[in-house]
Amino acid sequence: MYLQECYKIFSKKSIYLVFITIVLLLVYINQLPTDMTMRELVFEELEGTWGGPVTEEKVELARESMHASDTGEISNHTFESKATDYVQFLIVGAAMQKQDQNERLTILEAEMNDFDESTYKHRKASMERDMLQELDDAHGFYLIRSWREMFEFIEPVTHVLLLSILIFLGLSPVFAEEYTHRTTDLILATKHGKTKLVTAKILAALSYIVIIFLSLQIINSFLNLLKFGGIAGWDAPIQGISSGLDSLSRLSYDGSPYNFEVWQFFLLTMGLQLLSCIVIAALVLLLSFLTKNTMITFFISSIIIAIPALLQQLGITDGFLGYLTDFSFLKLMQVSSLFTQFQAYNVFGYPVLYPSLLFTLFALVTGLLIMLIYRLFRNQQVSH
Amino acid sequence: MLKLTIENISKTFKDKQAVTGFSAELSEGVYALLGPNGAGKTTLMRMLADILNPSSGRILLDGNDISIMGNRYRDILGYLPQEFGLYRNFTAIRFLSYFARLKGLNKQETTTRVDEVLELVNLQKDRKRKLKTYSGGMKRRLGIAQALLNDPKLLIVDEPTAGLDPQERVRFRNLLSEIAGDRIVLLSTHIVSDIEYIAKEVLLMRQGTLIQRSTSEQLLDNVKDKVWKCTVEQNALSQLQKRYKVGNIQRAETGIEVRIVSDQQPLADAVNVTPTLEDVYLYFFNEEVTDDVQTGML
């Protein structure tokens, strides 16, 4: 039964057409010329000099060198000099981030003194302080190749768009087509047609999600490894990933309070992105059952994903609508964006980190959606 | 001995009463459900197939409520709806294997049973063809095959022979006769000839209610001495149709030969003839026999 449900999903030509188009898009974007990548050997030499956590000596040296470059004392026309300028720029940036972090720690200490231990504000400040203290000497220059492009496809919005299209395309027909094909009468009158079939459909949908997600990730990672020349920086702190010259992604983790090494963060984001796809899948499956129409499912799912983006574009982010945006399917899919800064919510007087709360809520939502699918499918009546 | 008890079931859709207080007890054998369009046959069959809940009343199998039995009931059920679709990209083997698993057959049983039912409905040669290339009749036969996959003790078939050619119709009729021995078969049809020789009993339904339940012979007794045959001029035919229930009309050398169901002799030269179930249909439902009925005469 499971295999036949997989066959129903995977026998759709449109999926392969869109998948190939996405891969071609990734290849096209990947081969676009960039001014500079850390693939060049010169960066390995620069890492020897500037690599590791930022220190006062490095910052002083970088400032002097940048000043000399600005006044024309040092030539900045060669590739090497441009690369050196870039690294020095990163060093100074890292120093500023470290300074910001220290200032933030002072503010947090003050907040903790101002408020009683039992208050939410105290708890929140304490949580952020502990996270920042754990970071220690995370800021600095690290030779990080490939990774920054591997957290999402191209950039966060395109990433959501591409994954959504594939999910909607593959899963919108799962229940809807039983109605358009008029097979529900036959199915519901069978022994397992009211329960096990739903399990088989959900498992097939999961398999589809896992396969397309992993396939795209593998292709994307492979393309980036080719372009950026390796996995150097796998053990660097994520604060070493800033929006640099060699990246299309505007995401920057230099202000992130999360204490992850790059490889840990990669695995975490992959896992969470996969989970977010599963959450979206549950939504699409329910809509597929409720609307009984593939196109309407596709349309409504798109609206649900797009509305928060629209609200953001219109600048409507206050009050309830702000919460609606923060806890939307869109935000859930933009996993890598969740870890760029400290954000916590008050849950019964205790601070809960935004990513934890978001995924906990959507785990509950997914459970509810799946329960609804089982219940509604089992109790449906055929009266057309 | 298997016993299906229908206890005063009714079904209402918004403001429409589709089935009203239908009660019957069925044991092993073939039962035919006969009635005009809109009589509630399909609604009744859906309730019996456990895909539509009655508004009131209950259905019992050997004393157990089928709504409580759930998949235990559907395990012994074979159902062919009047209208159904197929997966266009599936082959017949894939389609039947899928339904075999839905019906709880294991891998080995599936392989054996799929071959058997394909043989029964004469589709072995086309078993690897995609269903989008199947004709209407072939699709119908595949529908019958899926209903038989789990060797059901209770077989409910709604208009099973619609769209089948005469040869396939005979084949299906014989098949039902063969398998009916130790199971309950309930079939609804417009095609009276489908049931004339195989039905143990005929249930006549009109406007959602059971109006009569008897054997074919008893039904024929109802219209004994009420079926007439005569030959009339073309211009007298329309007048005759207004006054009487006119069945079969046939052009003959001397005029038009008509079959009339009437308590009194309609014309002086009308002669009494042996009734058929088609006459019974006409007598009870006051409807001209449909095209299906006429094409169903074999």
GROMACS .gro file of N, CA, C and O in nm, chain B residues 12-69:
model
  232
  396THR      N    1  -3.160   1.093   0.532
  396THR     CA    2  -3.210   1.223   0.487
  396THR      C    3  -3.092   1.311   0.448
  396THR      O    4  -2.994   1.319   0.522
  397PHE      N    5  -3.101   1.373   0.331
  397PHE     CA    6  -3.001   1.471   0.290
  397PHE      C    7  -3.068   1.608   0.292
  397PHE      O    8  -3.156   1.634   0.209
  398LYS      N    9  -3.028   1.690   0.384
  398LYS     CA   10  -3.089   1.823   0.401
  398LYS      C   11  -3.241   1.809   0.400
  398LYS      O   12  -3.299   1.762   0.495
  399ASP      N   13  -3.304   1.849   0.288
  399ASP     CA   14  -3.451   1.842   0.289
  399ASP      C   15  -3.503   1.722   0.209
  399ASP      O   16  -3.623   1.709   0.187
  400LYS      N   17  -3.410   1.634   0.167
  400LYS     CA   18  -3.455   1.523   0.084
  400LYS      C   19  -3.445   1.390   0.159
  400LYS      O   20  -3.341   1.357   0.215
  401GLN      N   21  -3.556   1.319   0.158
  401GLN     CA   22  -3.558   1.187   0.222
  401GLN      C   23  -3.522   1.083   0.115
  401GLN      O   24  -3.603   1.056   0.027
  402ALA      N   25  -3.400   1.030   0.121
  402ALA     CA   26  -3.356   0.937   0.016
  402ALA      C   27  -3.403   0.795   0.044
  402ALA      O   28  -3.444   0.723  -0.049
  403VAL      N   29  -3.395   0.754   0.171
  403VAL     CA   30  -3.442   0.619   0.208
  403VAL      C   31  -3.529   0.635   0.332
  403VAL      O   32  -3.495   0.708   0.425
  404THR      N   33  -3.642   0.567   0.334
  404THR     CA   34  -3.734   0.581   0.446
  404THR      C   35  -3.771   0.444   0.504
  404THR      O   36  -3.828   0.361   0.434
  405GLY      N   37  -3.736   0.425   0.628
  405GLY     CA   38  -3.777   0.305   0.702
  405GLY      C   39  -3.761   0.174   0.627
  405GLY      O   40  -3.853   0.092   0.623
  406PHE      N   41  -3.645   0.151   0.573
  406PHE     CA   42  -3.621   0.029   0.495
  406PHE      C   43  -3.580  -0.084   0.590
  406PHE      O   44  -3.486  -0.072   0.667
  407SER      N   45  -3.652  -0.192   0.584
  407SER     CA   46  -3.617  -0.309   0.666
  407SER      C   47  -3.616  -0.434   0.579
  407SER      O   48  -3.702  -0.450   0.492
  408ALA      N   49  -3.519  -0.518   0.602
  408ALA     CA   50  -3.513  -0.645   0.529
  408ALA      C   51  -3.413  -0.736   0.598
  408ALA      O   52  -3.323  -0.689   0.670
  409GLU      N   53  -3.430  -0.862   0.579
  409GLU     CA   54  -3.334  -0.958   0.632
  409GLU      C   55  -3.286  -1.045   0.517
  409GLU      O   56  -3.368  -1.103   0.445
  410LEU      N   57  -3.155  -1.047   0.496
  410LEU     CA   58  -3.101  -1.121   0.382
  410LEU      C   59  -3.011  -1.233   0.432
  410LEU      O   60  -2.928  -1.213   0.520
  411SER      N   61  -3.031  -1.350   0.373
  411SER     CA   62  -2.940  -1.461   0.404
  411SER      C   63  -2.868  -1.497   0.273
  411SER      O   64  -2.881  -1.425   0.174
  412GLU      N   65  -2.795  -1.606   0.272
  412GLU     CA   66  -2.713  -1.636   0.154
  412GLU      C   67  -2.797  -1.648   0.027
  412GLU      O   68  -2.906  -1.703   0.028
  413GLY      N   69  -2.742  -1.596  -0.083
  413GLY     CA   70  -2.813  -1.600  -0.210
  413GLY      C   71  -2.806  -1.465  -0.280
  413GLY      O   72  -2.756  -1.367  -0.223
  414VAL      N   73  -2.862  -1.460  -0.401
  414VAL     CA   74  -2.859  -1.335  -0.478
  414VAL      C   75  -2.990  -1.260  -0.459
  414VAL      O   76  -3.097  -1.317  -0.476
  415TYR      N   77  -2.978  -1.133  -0.421
  415TYR     CA   78  -3.095  -1.047  -0.407
  415TYR      C   79  -3.084  -0.935  -0.508
  415TYR      O   80  -2.977  -0.876  -0.523
  416ALA      N   81  -3.194  -0.906  -0.573
  416ALA     CA   82  -3.192  -0.798  -0.670
  416ALA      C   83  -3.270  -0.680  -0.617
  416ALA      O   84  -3.379  -0.697  -0.561
  417LEU      N   85  -3.210  -0.564  -0.631
  417LEU     CA   86  -3.277  -0.442  -0.588
  417LEU      C   87  -3.320  -0.370  -0.714
  417LEU      O   88  -3.237  -0.331  -0.796
  418LEU      N   89  -3.449  -0.356  -0.728
  418LEU     CA   90  -3.502  -0.303  -0.852
  418LEU      C   91  -3.584  -0.177  -0.823
  418LEU      O   92  -3.661  -0.174  -0.728
  419GLY      N   93  -3.560  -0.076  -0.903
  419GLY     CA   94  -3.637   0.046  -0.883
  419GLY      C   95  -3.594   0.151  -0.983
  419GLY      O   96  -3.484   0.141  -1.038
  420PRO      N   97  -3.678   0.249  -1.005
  420PRO     CA   98  -3.642   0.353  -1.103
  420PRO      C   99  -3.533   0.445  -1.049
  420PRO      O  100  -3.498   0.437  -0.931
  421ASN      N  101  -3.482   0.535  -1.134
  421ASN     CA  102  -3.383   0.634  -1.089
  421ASN      C  103  -3.443   0.716  -0.976
  421ASN      O  104  -3.560   0.754  -0.981
  422GLY      N  105  -3.361   0.742  -0.874
  422GLY     CA  106  -3.406   0.824  -0.762
  422GLY      C  107  -3.485   0.746  -0.659
  422GLY      O  108  -3.541   0.804  -0.566
  423ALA      N  109  -3.488   0.613  -0.674
  423ALA     CA  110  -3.565   0.531  -0.578
  423ALA      C  111  -3.490   0.517  -0.446
  423ALA      O  112  -3.549   0.477  -0.345
  424GLY      N  113  -3.360   0.550  -0.445
  424GLY     CA  114  -3.281   0.538  -0.322
  424GLY      C  115  -3.194   0.414  -0.318
  424GLY      O  116  -3.136   0.380  -0.214
  425LYS      N  117  -3.181   0.346  -0.431
  425LYS     CA  118  -3.101   0.220  -0.434
  425LYS      C  119  -2.955   0.247  -0.400
  425LYS      O  120  -2.896   0.178  -0.317
  426THR      N  121  -2.898   0.348  -0.466
  426THR     CA  122  -2.756   0.376  -0.445
  426THR      C  123  -2.730   0.420  -0.301
  426THR      O  124  -2.633   0.376  -0.239
  427THR      N  125  -2.819   0.502  -0.247
  427THR     CA  126  -2.802   0.546  -0.107
  427THR      C  127  -2.807   0.425  -0.013
  427THR      O  128  -2.725   0.413   0.078
  428LEU      N  129  -2.903   0.337  -0.039
  428LEU     CA  130  -2.915   0.217   0.045
  428LEU      C  131  -2.787   0.134   0.037
  428LEU      O  132  -2.734   0.087   0.138
  429MET      N  133  -2.736   0.119  -0.084
  429MET     CA  134  -2.617   0.035  -0.102
  429MET      C  135  -2.495   0.098  -0.036
  429MET      O  136  -2.410   0.029   0.018
  430ARG      N  137  -2.486   0.231  -0.042
  430ARG     CA  138  -2.375   0.299   0.026
  430ARG      C  139  -2.381   0.276   0.177
  430ARG      O  140  -2.279   0.259   0.242
  431MET      N  141  -2.503   0.277   0.230
  431MET     CA  142  -2.516   0.253   0.374
  431MET      C  143  -2.475   0.109   0.405
  431MET      O  144  -2.409   0.083   0.506
  432LEU      N  145  -2.511   0.018   0.317
  432LEU     CA  146  -2.474  -0.123   0.338
  432LEU      C  147  -2.323  -0.143   0.320
  432LEU      O  148  -2.265  -0.235   0.379
  433ALA      N  149  -2.262  -0.056   0.239
  433ALA     CA  150  -2.117  -0.068   0.217
  433ALA      C  151  -2.037   0.006   0.324
  433ALA      O  152  -1.914   0.014   0.316
  434ASP      N  153  -2.106   0.062   0.423
  434ASP     CA  154  -2.041   0.130   0.535
  434ASP      C  155  -1.965   0.255   0.492
  434ASP      O  156  -1.864   0.291   0.552
  435ILE      N  157  -2.011   0.320   0.386
  435ILE     CA  158  -1.946   0.446   0.348
  435ILE      C  159  -2.043   0.564   0.365
  435ILE      O  160  -2.009   0.676   0.333
  436LEU      N  161  -2.160   0.532   0.416
  436LEU     CA  162  -2.259   0.637   0.443
  436LEU      C  163  -2.339   0.592   0.566
  436LEU      O  164  -2.389   0.479   0.569
  437ASN      N  165  -2.344   0.680   0.665
  437ASN     CA  166  -2.417   0.643   0.788
  437ASN      C  167  -2.567   0.670   0.772
  437ASN      O  168  -2.605   0.774   0.719
  438PRO      N  169  -2.651   0.578   0.819
  438PRO     CA  170  -2.795   0.605   0.814
  438PRO      C  171  -2.830   0.719   0.909
  438PRO      O  172  -2.763   0.738   1.010
  439SER      N  173  -2.935   0.793   0.875
  439SER     CA  174  -2.982   0.898   0.968
  439SER      C  175  -3.050   0.831   1.088
  439SER      O  176  -3.044   0.882   1.199
  440SER      N  177  -3.114   0.719   1.063
  440SER     CA  178  -3.171   0.641   1.174
  440SER      C  179  -3.175   0.494   1.133
  440SER      O  180  -3.160   0.461   1.016
  441GLY      N  181  -3.196   0.410   1.232
  441GLY     CA  182  -3.197   0.266   1.205
  441GLY      C  183  -3.056   0.209   1.209
  441GLY      O  184  -2.959   0.283   1.231
  442ARG      N  185  -3.045   0.079   1.192
  442ARG     CA  186  -2.912   0.017   1.196
  442ARG      C  187  -2.906  -0.105   1.105
  442ARG      O  188  -3.008  -0.161   1.066
  443ILE      N  189  -2.782  -0.141   1.077
  443ILE     CA  190  -2.758  -0.259   0.991
  443ILE      C  191  -2.677  -0.359   1.073
  443ILE      O  192  -2.576  -0.323   1.133
  444LEU      N  193  -2.725  -0.482   1.075
  444LEU     CA  194  -2.659  -0.583   1.157
  444LEU      C  195  -2.610  -0.698   1.070
  444LEU      O  196  -2.680  -0.740   0.978
  445LEU      N  197  -2.492  -0.744   1.101
  445LEU     CA  198  -2.443  -0.865   1.035
  445LEU      C  199  -2.430  -0.972   1.142
  445LEU      O  200  -2.353  -0.955   1.237
  446ASP      N  201  -2.506  -1.076   1.128
  446ASP     CA  202  -2.512  -1.181   1.231
  446ASP      C  203  -2.533  -1.120   1.369
  446ASP      O  204  -2.468  -1.159   1.467
  447GLY      N  205  -2.618  -1.021   1.376
  447GLY     CA  206  -2.653  -0.961   1.504
  447GLY      C  207  -2.559  -0.850   1.550
  447GLY      O  208  -2.584  -0.786   1.652
  448ASN      N  209  -2.449  -0.825   1.476
  448ASN     CA  210  -2.355  -0.720   1.517
  448ASN      C  211  -2.374  -0.595   1.432
  448ASN      O  212  -2.381  -0.604   1.308
  449ASP      N  213  -2.380  -0.482   1.499
  449ASP     CA  214  -2.397  -0.354   1.429
  449ASP      C  215  -2.274  -0.327   1.343
  449ASP      O  216  -2.160  -0.326   1.394
  450ILE      N  217  -2.292  -0.303   1.215
  450ILE     CA  218  -2.176  -0.287   1.126
  450ILE      C  219  -2.097  -0.159   1.156
  450ILE      O  220  -1.977  -0.152   1.129
  451SER      N  221  -2.166  -0.059   1.215
  451SER     CA  222  -2.093   0.065   1.247
  451SER      C  223  -1.994   0.040   1.361
  451SER      O  224  -1.896   0.112   1.375
  452ILE      N  225  -2.021  -0.061   1.441
  452ILE     CA  226  -1.927  -0.096   1.549
  452ILE      C  227  -1.823  -0.196   1.497
  452ILE      O  228  -1.706  -0.191   1.534
  453MET      N  229  -1.867  -0.283   1.409
  453MET     CA  230  -1.773  -0.384   1.354
  453MET      C  231  -1.659  -0.317   1.275
  453MET      O  232  -1.546  -0.365   1.276
   0.00000   0.00000   0.00000
